[in-house]
XYZ file of N, CA and C in Angstrom:
681
model
N -11.099 -0.576 -24.513
C -10.452 0.274 -24.065
C -9.530 0.759 -22.416
N -8.391 1.109 -22.659
C -7.813 1.331 -20.913
C -8.673 1.931 -20.515
N -8.635 1.503 -18.724
C -9.709 2.160 -18.114
C -9.301 3.538 -17.501
N -8.054 3.333 -17.857
C -7.280 5.265 -17.847
C -8.007 6.084 -18.135
N -8.173 5.317 -19.163
C -9.029 7.027 -20.588
C -10.714 7.046 -20.518
N -10.612 6.108 -19.756
C -12.637 5.904 -19.903
C -12.548 7.511 -19.270
N -14.504 7.436 -20.027
C -14.679 8.818 -20.234
C -15.364 9.116 -17.863
N -15.447 10.004 -17.475
C -15.455 9.581 -16.243
C -17.267 9.587 -16.433
N -17.414 8.812 -15.193
C -18.636 8.071 -14.841
C -18.786 6.568 -15.414
N -17.818 6.316 -16.292
C -17.654 4.890 -17.041
C -17.185 4.496 -16.765
N -16.040 5.079 -15.435
C -14.968 3.848 -15.071
C -15.264 2.947 -13.859
N -14.681 2.054 -13.184
C -14.878 0.767 -12.950
C -15.378 2.109 -11.573
N -14.150 2.529 -11.380
C -14.815 2.951 -9.662
C -15.419 3.874 -9.833
N -16.071 4.669 -10.684
C -18.015 5.313 -10.545
C -18.910 4.379 -10.680
N -18.443 2.888 -11.019
C -19.526 1.923 -10.901
C -19.738 1.255 -10.260
N -18.239 1.268 -8.779
C -18.839 0.758 -8.126
C -19.623 1.080 -7.007
N -20.269 0.493 -6.419
C -21.722 0.146 -5.605
C -21.098 0.528 -4.160
N -20.291 0.958 -3.508
C -20.421 0.740 -2.412
C -20.174 2.346 -2.220
N -20.847 1.983 -0.707
C -20.834 3.204 -0.265
C -21.108 3.944 1.464
N -20.609 2.573 1.705
C -19.870 3.510 3.302
C -18.282 3.551 3.112
N -18.310 4.954 3.894
C -17.545 5.931 4.405
C -16.761 5.950 5.531
N -15.270 5.209 6.070
C -15.390 5.281 7.452
C -14.254 6.656 7.607
N -14.245 7.313 8.782
C -12.551 8.126 8.907
C -11.935 6.999 8.727
N -10.731 7.332 8.153
C -9.533 6.773 8.253
C -8.436 7.246 9.744
N -8.815 5.998 10.365
C -7.459 6.507 11.767
C -6.293 5.976 11.371
N -5.601 5.496 10.310
C -4.240 5.719 10.842
C -4.034 4.721 8.919
N -2.828 5.628 8.543
C -2.691 4.946 7.406
C -1.001 3.918 7.306
N -1.080 3.375 7.012
C 0.294 2.747 7.296
C 1.506 2.423 6.150
N 1.949 3.616 5.271
C 3.364 3.921 5.050
C 4.161 3.204 4.720
N 3.910 2.545 5.854
C 6.342 1.628 5.270
C 5.487 0.808 4.246
N 6.786 0.376 3.203
C 7.625 -0.685 2.730
C 7.253 -1.894 2.868
N 6.683 -2.830 1.585
C 7.000 -4.041 1.951
C 7.833 -4.614 2.287
N 7.933 -6.142 3.584
C 9.450 -6.218 4.183
C 9.250 -5.422 5.347
N 9.472 -4.130 5.818
C 9.317 -3.196 7.123
C 8.727 -3.641 8.485
N 7.536 -4.501 8.456
C 7.421 -4.876 9.473
C 5.556 -4.196 9.572
N 5.028 -4.049 8.039
C 3.620 -4.006 8.135
C 2.879 -5.173 8.168
N 3.426 -6.667 8.439
C 2.777 -7.775 8.068
C 2.157 -7.474 9.693
N 2.972 -6.712 10.962
C 2.433 -7.094 11.958
C 2.375 -5.859 12.814
N 2.620 -4.979 12.110
C 1.324 -3.979 12.148
C 0.394 -4.206 11.935
N -0.194 -4.479 10.985
C -1.742 -4.648 10.185
C -2.385 -5.540 12.109
N -1.794 -6.826 11.939
C -2.200 -7.045 12.567
C -2.504 -6.863 13.672
N -0.945 -6.005 14.089
C -1.083 -4.645 15.742
C -2.550 -3.621 15.760
N -3.132 -3.443 14.242
C -4.171 -2.102 14.334
C -5.441 -3.661 14.219
N -5.962 -4.732 13.428
C -6.932 -4.998 13.665
C -7.110 -5.385 15.115
N -6.975 -6.281 16.512
C -5.986 -6.129 17.910
C -6.452 -4.720 18.169
N -6.059 -3.800 17.843
C -6.448 -2.653 18.269
C -8.772 -1.653 17.547
N -8.742 -3.088 17.100
C -9.944 -2.995 16.603
C -10.376 -2.151 15.954
N -8.911 -1.419 14.250
C -9.627 -1.269 13.357
C -9.599 -1.710 12.151
N -10.173 -1.738 11.257
C -10.605 -1.820 9.836
C -9.940 -2.135 9.190
N -9.374 -3.375 8.530
C -8.345 -3.411 8.384
C -7.891 -3.732 7.168
N -7.464 -2.639 5.716
C -6.675 -3.115 4.490
C -5.719 -2.826 4.012
N -5.637 -4.502 4.206
C -4.269 -4.742 3.674
C -3.729 -5.238 2.806
N -2.908 -6.648 2.387
C -2.914 -6.938 1.047
C -3.917 -8.311 1.164
N -4.315 -9.301 2.425
C -4.697 -10.177 2.370
C -6.205 -9.816 2.186
N -6.751 -8.581 2.526
C -7.934 -8.453 2.666
C -8.115 -7.535 0.887
N -7.218 -7.420 0.407
C -7.898 -7.270 -1.594
C -7.441 -8.771 -2.511
N -6.393 -9.801 -1.757
C -6.715 -10.711 -2.618
C -8.019 -11.847 -2.126
N -8.503 -11.462 -0.579
C -10.051 -11.407 -0.772
C -11.197 -11.633 -1.464
N -11.126 -9.493 -1.917
C -11.191 -9.383 -2.879
C -11.672 -8.922 -4.302
N -10.569 -10.043 -4.787
C -9.746 -9.591 -6.023
C -10.102 -9.752 -6.557
N -12.287 -9.923 -7.000
C -12.623 -10.141 -8.673
C -13.537 -8.520 -8.030
N -13.373 -7.654 -7.773
C -13.634 -6.473 -7.520
C -11.950 -5.460 -7.302
N -11.456 -6.089 -6.350
C -10.842 -4.861 -6.149
C -8.469 -5.438 -7.328
N -8.796 -6.082 -7.914
C -7.532 -5.807 -8.597
C -7.750 -5.494 -10.231
N -9.339 -5.465 -10.711
C -9.186 -3.854 -11.394
C -9.300 -2.909 -10.877
N -10.004 -2.575 -9.623
C -9.937 -1.107 -9.456
C -9.016 -0.662 -9.448
N -7.825 -1.559 -9.027
C -6.496 -1.347 -8.130
C -5.412 -0.830 -10.237
N -5.819 -1.707 -10.649
C -5.670 -1.809 -12.011
C -5.977 -0.751 -12.671
N -7.204 0.356 -12.397
C -7.294 0.956 -12.721
C -6.770 2.327 -12.319
N -6.881 2.046 -10.861
C -5.803 4.026 -10.278
C -4.787 3.566 -11.000
N -3.575 3.006 -10.926
C -1.904 2.376 -11.473
C -1.861 3.308 -12.889
N -3.167 2.948 -14.199
C -3.278 3.292 -14.706
C -3.638 4.275 -15.564
N -4.281 5.237 -14.248
C -5.010 6.665 -14.201
C -3.802 6.856 -13.555
N -3.310 7.257 -12.853
C -1.936 7.414 -12.096
C -0.798 7.590 -12.989
N -0.575 6.902 -14.092
C 0.533 6.431 -16.024
C 0.320 7.609 -16.216
N -1.365 7.959 -16.472
C -2.114 8.913 -17.574
C -1.856 9.965 -17.138
N -1.187 10.615 -16.082
C -1.577 11.883 -15.143
C -3.428 12.675 -14.729
N -3.958 11.404 -14.093
C -5.252 11.300 -14.000
C -5.346 10.661 -12.256
N -3.978 10.550 -11.590
C -4.105 10.240 -10.338
C -5.743 10.295 -9.412
N -6.053 9.053 -8.687
C -7.288 9.353 -7.866
C -7.079 9.805 -7.067
N -8.679 10.497 -5.960
C -8.351 10.971 -5.667
C -9.178 11.073 -4.187
N -9.938 11.518 -3.301
C -10.608 11.579 -2.238
C -11.894 10.624 -2.681
N -12.776 10.871 -3.349
C -13.830 10.604 -3.977
C -13.374 8.990 -4.579
N -12.242 9.056 -5.249
C -11.850 7.252 -5.799
C -11.697 6.596 -4.176
N -10.775 7.193 -3.656
C -10.118 6.361 -2.457
C -11.450 5.548 -1.662
N -12.443 6.801 -1.628
C -12.894 6.590 -0.709
C -14.346 5.436 -0.935
N -14.278 5.253 -2.598
C -15.657 3.868 -3.048
C -14.385 2.569 -2.455
N -13.023 3.309 -3.281
C -11.987 1.941 -3.462
C -11.828 1.253 -1.747
N -11.991 1.840 -0.827
C -11.645 1.922 0.493
C -12.631 2.058 0.999
N -13.537 3.048 1.037
C -14.402 3.292 2.219
C -14.811 2.412 3.220
N -14.909 0.925 3.343
C -15.083 0.397 4.829
C -14.222 0.324 5.604
N -13.000 0.669 5.264
C -11.857 0.218 6.522
C -11.501 1.194 6.691
N -11.309 1.830 8.020
C -10.806 2.762 8.655
C -8.855 3.296 8.747
N -8.386 1.590 8.304
C -6.744 1.832 8.932
C -6.052 1.205 6.976
N -5.387 1.390 6.372
C -4.426 1.229 5.516
C -3.480 0.648 5.830
N -2.788 -0.706 4.777
C -1.079 -1.135 5.781
C -1.374 -1.686 4.051
N 0.526 -1.959 4.080
C 0.998 -1.979 3.279
C 0.163 -1.969 1.103
N 0.836 -2.696 0.677
C 0.401 -2.811 -0.782
C -0.780 -3.516 -0.655
N -1.336 -2.554 -2.194
C -1.122 -2.171 -3.365
C -1.208 -0.094 -2.916
N -2.431 -0.283 -1.872
C -2.110 0.985 -1.362
C -0.976 2.718 -1.237
N 0.331 1.228 -0.607
C 1.701 2.770 0.208
C 1.842 2.636 -1.440
N 1.488 2.083 -2.520
C 2.340 2.511 -4.163
C 2.173 3.938 -5.201
N 0.796 4.605 -3.717
C -0.011 5.752 -4.360
C 0.087 6.426 -2.408
N 1.401 6.703 -2.177
C 1.543 7.683 -1.566
C 1.528 9.013 -1.112
N 1.747 9.244 -2.765
C 1.439 10.874 -2.861
C 0.303 11.307 -2.671
N -0.411 10.399 -3.862
C -2.211 10.431 -3.826
C -2.823 10.198 -2.563
N -2.648 9.120 -1.428
C -3.357 8.925 -0.018
C -2.789 10.426 0.775
N -1.324 10.847 0.369
C -1.755 12.123 1.605
C -2.264 13.152 1.370
N -2.319 13.685 -0.012
C -3.210 14.559 -0.894
C -4.945 14.077 -0.164
N -5.319 12.883 -0.679
C -6.563 12.445 -0.224
C -7.031 12.480 1.602
N -6.470 12.520 1.976
C -6.690 12.189 3.569
C -4.991 13.331 4.059
N -5.649 14.392 3.995
C -4.861 15.437 4.899
C -4.443 15.457 6.142
N -5.510 14.804 7.057
C -5.563 15.375 8.500
C -5.896 14.092 9.189
N -5.288 12.539 7.923
C -5.207 11.184 8.653
C -3.412 10.589 9.529
N -3.461 10.608 10.491
C -2.774 10.192 10.976
C -1.955 8.923 10.239
N -0.362 9.268 10.411
C 0.535 8.387 9.020
C 1.314 7.897 10.376
N 1.420 6.286 9.352
C 2.331 4.976 9.702
C 3.876 5.440 9.067
N 4.626 5.088 9.835
C 5.935 4.678 8.793
C 6.162 3.699 9.558
N 6.632 2.336 8.920
C 7.458 1.326 9.130
C 8.949 1.058 8.138
N 9.619 0.692 9.284
C 11.063 1.003 8.055
C 12.773 0.533 8.598
N 13.096 -0.056 8.050
C 14.141 -0.507 8.390
C 15.993 -0.337 7.646
N 16.527 -0.734 8.392
C 17.984 -0.627 7.699
C 17.901 -0.682 6.159
N 18.046 0.734 4.841
C 17.946 0.406 4.190
C 18.716 -1.649 3.419
N 19.547 -1.504 3.591
C 20.424 -2.512 2.935
C 20.351 -3.404 3.290
N 19.560 -3.887 4.824
C 18.591 -4.891 5.049
C 17.678 -5.371 4.398
N 17.038 -3.605 4.026
C 16.123 -4.245 3.560
C 15.721 -4.852 1.620
N 17.018 -4.538 0.849
C 17.724 -4.477 0.208
C 17.430 -6.450 -0.563
N 18.856 -6.811 0.368
C 18.842 -7.903 0.663
C 17.467 -9.237 1.247
N 16.744 -8.418 1.705
C 15.647 -9.310 2.389
C 13.958 -9.441 0.922
N 14.096 -8.524 0.360
C 13.331 -8.332 -1.124
C 13.954 -8.936 -1.750
N 15.136 -8.802 -2.005
C 15.747 -9.339 -2.683
C 15.934 -11.028 -3.124
N 15.563 -11.123 -2.192
C 15.026 -13.293 -1.441
C 13.891 -12.717 -1.842
N 12.944 -12.304 -1.984
C 11.526 -12.666 -1.047
C 10.801 -11.926 -2.396
N 9.641 -11.049 -2.342
C 9.288 -10.135 -3.082
C 9.344 -9.602 -4.731
N 10.956 -9.288 -4.532
C 11.626 -8.694 -6.014
C 11.931 -10.177 -6.717
N 12.713 -10.649 -5.918
C 12.799 -12.132 -6.736
C 11.002 -12.769 -7.331
N 9.944 -12.859 -6.351
C 9.265 -13.048 -7.350
C 7.967 -12.786 -8.200
N 8.678 -11.601 -7.317
C 7.537 -10.188 -8.794
C 8.743 -9.217 -10.357
N 9.468 -8.978 -9.614
C 10.139 -8.776 -10.572
C 11.402 -8.373 -10.992
N 12.394 -9.457 -10.676
C 13.710 -10.087 -11.359
C 13.121 -11.009 -12.685
N 14.386 -10.747 -13.455
C 14.392 -11.481 -14.792
C 13.089 -12.624 -15.259
N 13.869 -13.359 -14.302
C 13.373 -14.811 -14.047
C 11.880 -14.547 -13.089
N 11.469 -14.108 -13.013
C 10.133 -13.747 -12.193
C 9.018 -15.094 -12.141
N 8.946 -16.150 -10.925
C 7.460 -16.877 -11.381
C 6.508 -16.217 -11.620
N 5.979 -15.328 -11.140
C 4.751 -14.511 -11.345
C 4.473 -14.338 -13.057
N 5.853 -14.028 -13.527
C 5.850 -13.848 -15.124
C 5.310 -15.623 -15.830
N 5.516 -16.423 -15.324
C 5.385 -17.992 -15.951
C 3.891 -17.730 -15.365
N 3.823 -17.631 -13.743
C 1.979 -17.738 -13.510
C 1.621 -17.377 -13.453
N 1.593 -15.508 -14.669
C 0.692 -15.034 -15.483
C 0.236 -15.295 -16.733
N 1.079 -16.157 -17.569
C 0.683 -17.293 -18.648
C -1.099 -18.286 -18.177
N 0.088 -18.674 -17.293
C -1.048 -19.836 -16.525
C -2.642 -19.400 -16.571
N -2.364 -18.433 -15.430
C -3.568 -17.892 -15.754
C -3.858 -16.529 -15.325
N -4.359 -15.709 -16.379
C -4.346 -14.430 -16.478
C -5.843 -13.782 -15.535
N -6.407 -13.843 -15.426
C -7.213 -13.810 -14.730
C -6.719 -12.948 -13.455
N -6.266 -13.950 -12.746
C -5.654 -14.240 -11.105
C -3.555 -13.167 -11.339
N -3.355 -14.302 -12.058
C -1.777 -13.294 -11.442
C -1.884 -12.114 -12.849
N -2.231 -12.725 -13.862
C -2.246 -11.880 -14.731
C -2.197 -10.200 -14.370
N -3.321 -10.187 -13.776
C -4.196 -8.755 -12.840
C -2.831 -8.834 -12.146
N -2.211 -9.149 -11.371
C -1.530 -8.880 -10.470
C 0.069 -8.554 -11.079
N 0.067 -9.377 -12.422
C 1.508 -9.729 -13.101
C 1.770 -7.768 -13.471
N 0.191 -7.234 -14.508
C -0.015 -5.903 -14.503
C -0.109 -5.179 -14.032
N -0.397 -4.980 -12.864
C 0.008 -3.554 -11.583
C 1.895 -3.910 -10.974
N 1.584 -4.791 -11.569
C 3.395 -4.682 -10.446
C 3.696 -3.724 -11.882
N 3.743 -4.372 -13.227
C 4.237 -3.499 -14.344
C 3.980 -1.933 -14.330
N 2.033 -1.742 -14.129
C 2.378 -0.232 -14.156
C 2.330 0.950 -12.779
N 2.377 0.361 -11.387
C 2.574 1.238 -10.608
C 3.790 0.611 -9.143
N 4.644 -0.672 -9.499
C 5.170 -1.089 -8.434
C 6.854 -0.575 -9.222
N 6.951 -1.172 -10.638
C 7.922 -1.062 -11.295
C 8.204 0.320 -11.538
N 8.046 1.442 -11.742
C 8.079 2.986 -11.820
C 8.019 3.033 -10.815
N 8.040 2.539 -9.259
C 7.790 3.157 -7.768
C 8.955 2.500 -7.469
N 9.960 1.678 -8.163
C 11.179 1.958 -7.944
C 12.358 2.056 -8.487
N 11.856 3.106 -9.693
C 12.898 3.789 -10.379
C 12.896 2.833 -12.108
N 12.414 2.610 -11.763
C 12.034 1.526 -13.301
C 12.662 -0.017 -13.146
N 13.642 0.071 -12.540
C 14.206 -1.277 -12.679
C 14.401 -1.910 -11.096
N 14.328 -3.421 -10.634
C 15.249 -3.308 -9.535
C 16.567 -3.638 -9.740
N 17.945 -3.098 -8.937
C 19.151 -2.876 -8.752
C 19.142 -2.946 -7.203
N 20.359 -2.421 -7.015
C 20.763 -1.997 -5.664
C 21.050 -0.546 -6.026
N 21.700 0.434 -6.152
C 21.543 1.717 -6.509
C 20.050 2.010 -6.963
N 18.896 2.200 -7.613
C 18.775 2.391 -8.504
C 17.294 2.372 -7.236
N 17.064 0.930 -6.909
C 15.679 0.924 -6.090
C 15.941 1.392 -4.533
N 17.723 1.391 -3.914
C 17.962 1.662 -2.763
C 17.570 3.268 -2.726
N 17.780 3.927 -3.605
C 17.367 5.372 -3.637
C 16.005 5.715 -3.459
N 15.252 4.516 -4.033
C 13.619 4.816 -3.950
C 12.734 4.358 -2.469
N 13.815 3.835 -2.300
C 13.551 3.285 -0.767
C 13.463 4.614 0.667
N 14.645 4.977 0.363
C 15.159 5.985 1.015
C 13.928 7.551 0.399
N 14.084 7.641 -0.532
C 13.490 8.740 -1.183
C 12.159 8.833 -0.696
N 11.178 7.264 -0.167
C 10.068 7.228 -0.011
C 9.611 8.324 1.022
N 10.888 7.436 1.908
C 10.480 7.967 4.229
C 10.931 8.730 4.230
N 11.844 9.891 3.138
C 12.356 11.418 2.852
C 11.263 12.502 2.561
N 10.557 12.191 1.908
C 9.293 12.767 0.657
C 7.680 12.124 1.885
N 7.757 11.467 2.285
C 6.932 11.222 3.628
C 7.068 12.707 4.743
N 8.639 12.112 5.406
C 8.713 13.307 6.432
C 8.850 14.387 6.230
N 8.784 15.363 5.058
C 8.880 16.528 4.476
C 7.194 17.063 4.743
N 6.786 16.076 4.028
C 5.148 16.070 4.120
C 4.276 16.299 5.252
N 4.338 15.849 6.111
C 3.848 14.864 7.072
C 4.298 15.706 8.301
N 3.280 16.567 9.343
C 4.083 16.943 10.470
C 4.336 16.532 11.292
N 4.561 16.542 12.290
C 6.028 16.175 12.902
C 4.355 15.155 14.408
N 3.508 15.354 14.374
C 2.418 15.356 15.686
C 1.193 14.377 14.955
N 1.183 14.535 13.538
C 0.712 13.336 12.567
C 1.468 11.712 12.407
N 2.420 11.972 12.350
C 3.564 10.676 11.821
C 4.202 9.806 13.668
N 3.958 9.030 12.867
C 4.495 7.845 13.899
C 6.200 7.167 13.333
N 6.858 6.859 13.626
C 8.235 6.109 12.505
C 8.952 5.092 13.770
N 8.458 3.867 13.053
C 8.229 3.409 14.199
C 10.251 2.299 13.190
N 10.734 1.563 14.101
C 11.751 -0.057 13.166
C 11.712 -0.735 14.497
N 11.127 -2.088 14.032
C 11.314 -3.194 14.787
C 10.330 -2.996 15.790
N 9.632 -2.374 16.262
C 8.514 -2.126 17.057
C 8.377 -3.149 17.980
N 7.926 -3.568 19.231
C 7.706 -5.119 19.639
C 6.969 -4.718 21.066
N 6.771 -3.655 20.822
C 5.741 -2.944 22.092
C 4.519 -2.038 21.750
N 3.434 -2.049 22.711
C 1.831 -1.045 22.130
C 2.215 0.304 22.368
N 2.903 0.831 23.452
C 3.396 1.802 23.450
C 2.833 2.789 22.713
N 4.357 2.805 22.285
C 3.955 4.410 20.721
C 2.676 4.125 20.167
N 3.073 2.585 19.446
C 1.725 2.623 18.480
C -0.097 2.931 19.393
N 0.167 2.934 20.759
C -1.389 3.008 21.802
C -1.291 4.642 21.723
N -0.324 4.874 22.070
C -0.205 6.253 22.660
C -0.384 7.300 21.199
N -0.207 6.494 20.115
C -0.458 7.942 19.031
C -1.382 7.207 18.178
N -2.572 7.177 18.676
C -4.083 6.632 18.151
C -5.063 6.685 19.120
N -4.338 7.227 21.145
C -5.233 6.803 21.774
C -5.767 5.813 21.715
N -4.819 5.265 22.350
C -5.671 3.542 22.777
C -5.414 2.777 23.611
N -5.903 2.263 24.206
C -5.469 1.437 25.874
C -4.652 0.025 25.125
N -4.144 0.237 26.407
C -2.827 -1.336 25.565
C -3.416 -1.977 25.920
N -3.250 -3.525 25.333
C -3.880 -4.286 25.178
C -2.820 -5.105 26.109
N -3.629 -6.231 26.824
C -2.790 -6.724 27.631
C -2.273 -7.882 26.820
N -2.039 -8.415 25.919
C -1.119 -9.913 24.981
C -0.337 -9.293 24.095
N 1.085 -9.706 23.361
C 2.555 -9.416 23.359
C 1.667 -8.172 21.709
N 2.448 -7.739 21.653
C 2.272 -7.095 20.391
C 3.192 -8.098 19.681
N 1.612 -8.815 18.283
C 2.344 -9.071 17.252
C 3.309 -9.338 16.655
N 4.365 -10.027 15.751
C 5.344 -10.435 15.708
C 5.617 -11.460 14.369
């Protein structure tokens, strides 16, 4: 049975044993390739417990299934809400990068008081970079991920399933210069429209601590900002 149509109480997220729930200090909704890795490291240095792509991979035996369920539920018109996200990511007080960023609408509804950070870059620069990295690896016609999914259906197969269920629709159904570029721009504009200025920090190629620390009311570390 698809996890998306599993009855309430029998879903993976319902059966999950996590009972820890931390208040979210920051939710970073910048897309991959916009400096999210540096932002993740910066938040860790500021004392945040960060849920990012690395953390998902470390906990893949648990998390891959939950995120696939999240994606299937959204596709079926039954998106996750606060209770489900607290189960999935309750141990963390900062969220960065995928898979979470592909559920921006749901996260904004689930955490209406959280401080939101968006990292961004010029759309054309972003497209050029992603076409040579993430898009080629996971979304292109000759994606290496497709071969890896056949060789290792347990690990890469689940990643491939998530890509097709969550990422492909997010980027407009296909990866091309027009559709994907517009999806990128729409993503940021939607956040700007929904999040009040007092809860929103926009950064482009951030290289100093001041904007982030001021936004989060944190002391400025002596070490350089992560690059």
